[in-house]
Structure formats: C-alpha cells, structure tokens
Amino acid sequence: MSLIEALKKIPDHRGRQGREYPLHALLGLCVVAILSGRKGLRSIARYGQDYPEVLQPLGFKPHKPYQLAHTTLQRMLKGLDMTQLARVLGEQLGEIGAVQTLVLDGKRLRGSQDAPLSPRSGESGVRGLHLLEAFVAEGKRILGGVQVEQDEAAEVGRLLEGLGLGELRGVVVIGDAAFAERAVAQRVLDKGGITSSS
C-alpha cells in the first residue's frame, strides 16, 4: 500500500466549506516536505510551489491552481486525530521493531503559535499546535505523536496507547523535566519500562 492510500484511511474532520484540497494530499505534502527538511507551516506550503511535480502524485487535482496558504494547513492540523495519523504512518513504515530507548519530547509547531486564521476574520487567533512525540533513539526516527490538550505529562499514556506500546519491558523511556512526575514514571513502570529524565 502506498503512503497516499494509507493516508486516505484517515477520515476528514473538516467542514464541507474547508475542503478546498483533499486531506490525504495535504497530509502527504506535510510528510514529504518535512522529510525534505522543511520546518514550519509557511515553508511546507511553499514546498508545493517550489516542487510542483510532487503535487499530482500526492493527490492534488491537476486542473486546480496550487494556492495553498499556511493557514489552510493550520486549520487542517488543528482538529486532526494525531494518534490515528501516527498509527497510519507507523503501519506504513513497518513494525516498530526492537525499541531500547524511547525519548519523549513536546514541541509547539513552528509557525502555528497564535497566528490569526485570516486577516479578514474576526477571530483573534488560535493557540499554537502543541505536539508530544515519541522518538526511537536507536533508529533515529519518530514513532508518532499526539496533540497536547492539557500538559505534556498528562498525554503520555494516550501517546503510548496510540502507538500500540502496551508493553515496554526493557525499554528505557527518557524525557525532560516536564515528565519528571511520579504519575508519569509509574505509568512507564507499570508497562515494564525503565524511566530516566534528562
């Protein structure tokens, strides 16, 4: 199964009026642009202008001019089920394999912080997209992430379950001071893991 076919499994959460571009095409663009070293929503949106040859294979309509704004990506990502996206990408990339060291890290998506949805809209802005991601140190790859609704530590369980990591026997889980809470450490220990903070 191709990446685009896998991304088509993710249901479109957007309203009818917000579907100018197919969801799988936008997600595919994000994946390809990030793998190519792009950072930030503006840079990802520009990737389609810089490399128009990738648009049709990703699912963009050939007859529709490409005028993607970073705010379109911002709105699309705001309501996206990050756990489901991580699962689809994880299946596409293959089995997780032997994980020995799992690093947890939270970041706000660059370019998403408190940006207005549009210059003409009456909305004051949206909260920046805050993600918690799980990174495998051995393979230097991201397993997936979840959107943080409360605080990072509170989302650890949801992230591990979403990635199918019900068992952490022998795995060292590392996080910064934000994860140095008894409840987080206990959750990892209950799954058979070993905790460490950096």
Short mmCIF file of C-alpha atoms in Angstrom, two decimals:
data_model
loop_
_atom_site.label_atom_id
_atom_site.label_comp_id
_atom_site.label_asym_id
_atom_site.label_seq_id
_atom_site.Cartn_x
_atom_site.Cartn_y
_atom_site.Cartn_z
CA MET A 1 0.00 0.00 0.00
CA SER A 2 1.32 3.47 -0.91
CA LEU A 3 1.66 6.34 1.54
CA ILE A 4 -1.23 8.21 -0.11
CA GLU A 5 -3.52 5.15 0.03
CA ALA A 6 -2.66 4.81 3.72
CA LEU A 7 -3.41 8.49 4.39
CA LYS A 8 -6.81 8.11 2.71
CA LYS A 9 -7.81 5.92 5.68
CA ILE A 10 -7.88 9.00 7.92
CA PRO A 11 -11.40 10.46 7.95
CA ASP A 12 -11.73 14.11 7.00
CA HIS A 13 -12.64 16.09 10.12
CA ARG A 14 -13.05 19.40 8.29
CA GLY A 15 -16.34 21.08 7.50
CA ARG A 16 -17.72 20.97 3.95
CA GLN A 17 -16.54 24.50 3.19
CA GLY A 18 -13.00 23.79 4.37
CA ARG A 19 -12.19 21.05 1.86
CA GLU A 20 -10.51 23.02 -0.89
CA TYR A 21 -7.77 20.38 -1.08
CA PRO A 22 -8.11 16.65 -0.25
CA LEU A 23 -7.00 15.77 3.29
CA HIS A 24 -4.68 12.99 2.11
CA ALA A 25 -2.96 15.41 -0.30
CA LEU A 26 -2.31 17.96 2.46
CA LEU A 27 -1.01 15.28 4.82
CA GLY A 28 1.17 13.80 2.08
CA LEU A 29 2.61 17.23 1.37
CA CYS A 30 3.43 17.69 5.07
CA VAL A 31 5.19 14.30 5.21
CA VAL A 32 7.23 14.84 2.04
CA ALA A 33 8.14 18.45 2.89
CA ILE A 34 9.25 17.56 6.43
CA LEU A 35 11.30 14.61 5.15
CA SER A 36 12.93 17.10 2.75
CA GLY A 37 13.96 19.31 5.66
CA ARG A 38 11.17 21.90 5.64
CA LYS A 39 10.27 23.39 9.03
CA GLY A 40 7.20 25.46 9.76
CA LEU A 41 3.85 25.67 8.01
CA ARG A 42 4.85 28.50 5.65
CA SER A 43 7.84 26.52 4.42
CA ILE A 44 5.73 23.38 3.97
CA ALA A 45 3.11 25.30 1.97
CA ARG A 46 5.89 26.80 -0.20
CA TYR A 47 7.25 23.31 -0.93
CA GLY A 48 4.38 22.74 -3.36
CA GLN A 49 5.31 25.93 -5.23
CA ASP A 50 9.00 25.01 -5.31
CA TYR A 51 8.36 21.42 -6.46
CA PRO A 52 5.07 21.36 -8.41
CA GLU A 53 5.93 17.94 -9.84
CA VAL A 54 5.07 16.31 -6.48
CA LEU A 55 1.54 17.73 -6.29
CA GLN A 56 -0.36 15.37 -8.61
CA PRO A 57 1.20 12.16 -7.18
CA LEU A 58 0.25 13.39 -3.69
CA GLY A 59 -3.40 13.78 -4.71
CA PHE A 60 -3.73 17.45 -5.64
CA LYS A 61 -6.08 17.99 -8.60
CA PRO A 62 -4.17 18.83 -11.81
CA HIS A 63 -6.83 21.29 -13.05
CA LYS A 64 -6.86 23.31 -9.79
CA PRO A 65 -4.21 26.02 -9.32
CA TYR A 66 -2.00 25.47 -6.29
CA GLN A 67 -2.56 28.40 -3.95
CA LEU A 68 -2.07 26.74 -0.60
CA ALA A 69 -1.72 29.12 2.35
CA HIS A 70 -0.08 28.09 5.61
CA THR A 71 -3.34 28.98 7.41
CA THR A 72 -5.08 26.16 5.50
CA LEU A 73 -2.54 23.71 6.93
CA GLN A 74 -3.02 25.29 10.34
CA ARG A 75 -6.78 24.74 10.31
CA MET A 76 -6.39 21.21 8.95
CA LEU A 77 -3.93 20.21 11.68
CA LYS A 78 -5.96 21.82 14.48
CA GLY A 79 -8.66 19.14 14.56
CA LEU A 80 -6.66 16.21 13.21
CA ASP A 81 -6.52 12.99 15.22
CA MET A 82 -2.74 12.80 15.70
CA THR A 83 -2.92 9.35 17.26
CA GLN A 84 -4.63 7.96 14.18
CA LEU A 85 -2.11 9.69 11.91
CA ALA A 86 0.74 8.18 13.92
CA ARG A 87 -0.83 4.73 13.63
CA VAL A 88 -1.25 5.01 9.85
CA LEU A 89 2.31 6.25 9.37
CA GLY A 90 3.62 3.58 11.73
CA GLU A 91 1.91 0.85 9.70
CA GLN A 92 3.31 2.36 6.52
CA LEU A 93 6.85 2.45 7.90
CA GLY A 94 6.62 -1.11 9.16
CA GLU A 95 6.85 -2.70 12.56
CA ILE A 96 8.30 -0.70 15.42
CA GLY A 97 10.93 -3.36 15.92
CA ALA A 98 13.30 -3.59 18.85
CA VAL A 99 13.00 -0.36 20.80
CA GLN A 100 15.61 0.03 23.54
CA THR A 101 15.43 3.77 24.21
CA LEU A 102 12.26 5.82 23.76
CA VAL A 103 12.60 9.61 24.01
CA LEU A 104 9.51 11.73 24.77
CA ASP A 105 9.58 15.37 23.73
CA GLY A 106 6.97 18.08 23.40
CA LYS A 107 7.18 20.98 20.95
CA ARG A 108 4.99 23.76 19.62
CA LEU A 109 4.80 23.57 15.83
CA ARG A 110 6.82 26.42 14.40
CA GLY A 111 4.64 28.99 12.66
CA SER A 112 1.45 27.84 14.38
CA GLN A 113 1.65 29.97 17.52
CA ASP A 114 -1.17 32.41 17.97
CA ALA A 115 -1.48 33.14 14.24
CA PRO A 116 -4.76 34.68 13.02
CA LEU A 117 -6.86 32.36 10.86
CA SER A 118 -7.21 35.06 8.21
CA PRO A 119 -6.65 38.82 8.04
CA ARG A 120 -10.36 39.42 7.46
CA SER A 121 -11.75 37.03 10.04
CA GLY A 122 -12.93 38.42 13.31
CA GLU A 123 -11.12 35.66 15.20
CA SER A 124 -8.28 36.83 17.40
CA GLY A 125 -6.18 33.77 16.68
CA VAL A 126 -5.67 30.14 17.61
CA ARG A 127 -3.45 28.54 20.19
CA GLY A 128 -0.24 27.19 18.70
CA LEU A 129 -0.25 23.49 17.81
CA HIS A 130 1.49 21.64 20.67
CA LEU A 131 2.64 18.07 19.95
CA LEU A 132 4.08 15.35 22.15
CA GLU A 133 6.25 12.96 20.15
CA ALA A 134 7.93 9.63 20.79
CA PHE A 135 11.40 9.22 19.27
CA VAL A 136 13.35 5.96 18.99
CA ALA A 137 16.98 6.74 19.76
CA GLU A 138 18.41 3.61 18.07
CA GLY A 139 16.77 4.16 14.70
CA LYS A 140 16.74 7.96 14.94
CA ARG A 141 13.10 8.02 13.91
CA ILE A 142 9.86 9.43 15.23
CA LEU A 143 7.23 6.82 16.02
CA GLY A 144 4.40 9.31 16.22
CA GLY A 145 2.76 11.90 18.38
CA VAL A 146 -0.40 13.30 19.87
CA GLN A 147 -1.73 16.82 20.11
CA VAL A 148 -1.37 18.16 23.64
CA GLU A 149 -4.67 19.39 25.05
CA GLN A 150 -3.63 19.88 28.71
CA ASP A 151 0.00 19.40 29.64
CA GLU A 152 2.62 17.09 28.17
CA ALA A 153 2.83 14.76 31.16
CA ALA A 154 -0.93 14.15 31.10
CA GLU A 155 -0.74 12.97 27.46
CA VAL A 156 1.96 10.30 27.92
CA GLY A 157 -0.49 7.44 28.44
CA ARG A 158 -2.56 8.42 25.39
CA LEU A 159 0.59 8.60 23.27
CA LEU A 160 1.85 5.16 24.34
CA GLU A 161 -1.56 3.55 23.81
CA GLY A 162 -1.99 5.24 20.42
CA LEU A 163 1.36 3.85 19.27
CA GLY A 164 0.40 0.36 20.40
CA LEU A 165 3.11 0.34 23.08
CA GLY A 166 1.14 -1.53 25.69
CA GLU A 167 4.34 -3.31 26.73
CA LEU A 168 7.61 -1.51 27.50
CA ARG A 169 9.56 -4.36 29.03
CA GLY A 170 13.26 -3.46 28.99
CA VAL A 171 12.70 -0.12 27.26
CA VAL A 172 14.33 2.98 28.77
CA VAL A 173 11.94 5.94 28.50
CA ILE A 174 13.67 9.34 28.61
CA GLY A 175 12.07 12.77 28.94
CA ASP A 176 12.97 16.22 30.17
CA ALA A 177 11.88 17.79 33.47
CA ALA A 178 8.29 18.15 32.21
CA PHE A 179 7.93 14.36 32.55
CA ALA A 180 9.59 14.06 35.96
CA GLU A 181 6.29 13.42 37.71
CA ARG A 182 5.51 10.39 39.84
CA ALA A 183 2.37 9.56 37.83
CA VAL A 184 4.30 9.54 34.53
CA ALA A 185 7.09 7.38 35.93
CA GLN A 186 4.55 4.97 37.43
CA ARG A 187 2.75 4.62 34.08
CA VAL A 188 6.04 3.65 32.40
CA LEU A 189 6.98 1.27 35.24
CA ASP A 190 3.55 -0.40 35.10
CA LYS A 191 4.23 -1.25 31.46
CA GLY A 192 7.58 -2.80 32.37
CA GLY A 193 9.71 0.14 31.25
CA ILE A 194 12.59 1.99 32.91
CA THR A 195 12.40 5.76 33.41
CA SER A 196 15.11 8.38 33.13
CA SER A 197 14.96 12.17 32.88
CA SER A 198 17.45 14.40 31.12
#
